[in-house]
XYZ file of C-alpha atoms in Angstrom:
209
model
C 97.479 123.485 141.551
C 98.743 126.708 143.078
C 101.679 128.586 141.628
C 103.332 131.221 143.808
C 105.888 133.604 142.404
C 108.978 133.788 144.609
C 108.368 136.404 147.315
C 109.940 139.812 146.909
C 111.098 141.851 149.889
C 110.501 145.588 149.931
C 112.550 147.479 152.502
C 112.099 150.969 153.829
C 115.396 152.527 152.799
C 116.871 155.279 150.671
C 116.870 153.037 147.610
C 113.084 152.688 147.839
C 112.736 156.400 148.574
C 114.545 157.278 145.363
C 112.736 154.662 143.275
C 109.197 155.073 144.626
C 108.659 157.993 146.978
C 104.914 157.349 147.233
C 105.397 153.760 148.441
C 108.177 154.890 150.747
C 105.927 157.515 152.350
C 103.086 155.008 152.697
C 105.295 152.451 154.446
C 106.815 155.103 156.690
C 103.361 156.399 157.651
C 102.078 152.895 158.448
C 105.213 151.839 160.284
C 106.151 149.183 157.741
C 109.922 148.730 157.614
C 109.779 145.558 155.533
C 107.121 143.855 153.391
C 107.426 140.433 151.771
C 104.931 139.965 148.916
C 104.279 137.252 146.356
C 101.932 136.824 143.403
C 99.608 133.817 143.446
C 98.113 132.038 140.421
C 96.029 128.894 140.180
C 94.933 126.696 137.290
C 91.646 128.596 136.931
C 93.593 131.741 136.151
C 93.044 133.516 139.473
C 95.656 136.121 140.271
C 96.254 137.793 143.601
C 98.858 139.094 145.998
C 99.704 137.910 149.490
C 102.296 139.273 151.841
C 103.760 139.606 155.316
C 104.354 142.978 156.935
C 107.349 143.391 159.245
C 108.184 139.669 159.429
C 110.114 138.530 162.482
C 113.770 137.702 162.210
C 114.382 134.117 161.023
C 110.733 133.762 159.955
C 110.417 131.337 157.064
C 108.438 133.741 154.946
C 108.453 131.655 151.760
C 107.092 128.568 153.530
C 104.435 130.641 155.288
C 103.301 132.304 152.079
C 103.137 128.964 150.273
C 100.765 127.608 152.910
C 98.654 130.763 152.808
C 98.669 130.677 148.995
C 96.774 127.374 149.016
C 94.055 128.790 151.260
C 94.024 131.987 149.218
C 93.478 130.048 146.001
C 90.663 127.973 147.530
C 88.973 131.145 148.775
C 89.129 132.690 145.299
C 87.702 129.544 143.724
C 84.855 129.381 146.253
C 84.028 133.041 145.701
C 83.906 132.520 141.931
C 81.607 129.508 142.392
C 79.326 131.467 144.739
C 79.186 134.375 142.289
C 78.317 132.021 139.434
C 75.627 130.303 141.508
C 74.064 133.622 142.496
C 74.157 134.813 138.886
C 72.378 131.695 137.622
C 69.782 131.883 140.392
C 68.917 135.515 139.667
C 69.340 135.801 135.888
C 67.089 134.888 132.994
C 69.063 132.442 130.862
C 67.650 133.588 127.509
C 67.902 137.368 127.743
C 70.508 137.947 130.443
C 68.057 140.159 132.329
C 67.268 139.688 135.998
C 64.582 137.057 136.584
C 61.339 136.989 138.559
C 63.084 135.775 141.712
C 65.341 138.812 141.594
C 62.367 141.093 140.884
C 60.361 139.816 143.864
C 63.340 140.373 146.147
C 64.084 143.885 144.845
C 60.414 144.870 144.899
C 60.130 143.846 148.548
C 63.137 146.044 149.335
C 61.700 148.947 147.336
C 58.406 148.753 149.230
C 60.337 149.352 152.456
C 62.354 152.223 151.006
C 60.234 155.183 152.047
C 62.963 157.733 151.322
C 63.014 157.079 147.571
C 60.589 157.293 144.668
C 60.306 154.583 142.062
C 59.119 154.638 138.489
C 58.017 151.228 137.247
C 57.787 150.312 133.563
C 55.749 147.248 132.704
C 56.297 145.848 129.220
C 54.388 143.215 127.302
C 55.825 141.813 124.057
C 52.938 141.518 121.623
C 52.310 138.485 119.412
C 54.979 136.218 120.925
C 52.720 133.189 120.633
C 52.000 134.006 117.004
C 55.727 134.220 116.249
C 56.322 130.912 117.996
C 53.493 129.205 116.105
C 54.157 130.754 112.701
C 57.956 130.946 112.585
C 59.113 128.620 115.347
C 60.471 129.115 118.847
C 63.846 130.327 117.589
C 62.068 133.317 116.051
C 60.212 133.904 119.309
C 63.471 133.740 121.247
C 65.051 136.216 118.835
C 62.142 138.582 119.451
C 62.551 138.375 123.227
C 66.312 138.856 123.043
C 65.969 141.848 120.698
C 63.451 143.573 122.959
C 65.652 142.852 125.979
C 68.664 144.368 124.211
C 66.675 147.502 123.370
C 65.794 147.985 127.033
C 69.354 147.258 128.145
C 70.486 150.063 125.855
C 67.850 152.604 126.884
C 67.649 151.774 130.605
C 71.223 150.722 131.240
C 71.431 152.395 134.666
C 68.324 150.652 136.028
C 67.576 147.000 136.832
C 65.502 145.248 134.152
C 63.641 142.013 134.778
C 61.989 139.328 132.713
C 59.095 138.419 134.990
C 57.155 136.194 132.583
C 57.369 134.627 129.167
C 56.749 137.914 127.346
C 56.715 140.365 130.245
C 59.503 142.738 131.284
C 59.738 145.245 134.134
C 62.074 148.189 134.671
C 62.360 149.426 138.263
C 63.856 152.928 138.182
C 64.814 154.426 141.525
C 64.572 158.223 141.868
C 64.004 158.598 138.134
C 62.331 161.469 136.286
C 59.053 160.045 135.025
C 59.052 162.283 131.960
C 62.484 161.018 130.995
C 61.288 157.443 131.506
C 58.278 158.116 129.264
C 60.596 159.379 126.527
C 62.696 156.236 126.754
C 59.615 154.029 126.666
C 58.450 155.811 123.511
C 61.899 155.307 121.995
C 61.852 151.631 122.921
C 58.561 151.235 121.064
C 60.036 152.911 117.984
C 63.129 150.720 118.057
C 60.969 147.627 118.466
C 58.928 148.571 115.401
C 62.149 149.166 113.442
C 63.073 145.557 114.221
C 59.656 144.261 113.154
C 58.196 143.842 116.629
C 55.557 145.537 118.751
C 55.340 146.095 122.501
C 52.849 147.528 124.950
C 54.154 149.436 127.959
C 52.726 151.141 131.021
C 54.416 153.497 133.464
C 53.628 154.092 137.138
C 55.229 156.237 139.802
C 55.000 155.758 143.575
C 51.719 153.890 143.331
C 50.091 156.338 140.891
C 49.220 154.877 137.471
C 50.230 156.990 134.498
């Protein structure tokens, strides 16, 4: 159900000029002599604002905004659903990293981006199968999540993907390869501190390093 706060009318007058000179100047510049606005909330918690600029005399603004509020709420709900669907389709459920589908799409775009350089980090988590067999899958999952969190921390500004069971990729656009190497070395140290071991390779613009 949609809840709309009773519309409030803002008029271009001296009272507004004294109370909010910035808004007054904005309305004067845009030619707005009257604005009717209302807040909109729905049961999912969505919040927004709708309004009418320079409504005609005798216009039933409240009734109009109520009708628009319903459509507004539906649009918000649909956008949230679409965002959630896209997130699920492109995110690895265990680690929260981007998944292989997302990687294949981004890689195809990167291959067409001739104006930029890319540094790619390929990571393999060692002994995952041993952890799963010896300690159980929960221990293996903990290993994967821990490694993912380490890379999220060290490569926060770049997209990170889980492209296989124990394989991660970082795709760093216009990155300094020496800086990336330092971060890879740090990620190995942090992994060891947590009782794990990873192998990692770095390549830049098609040249293996």
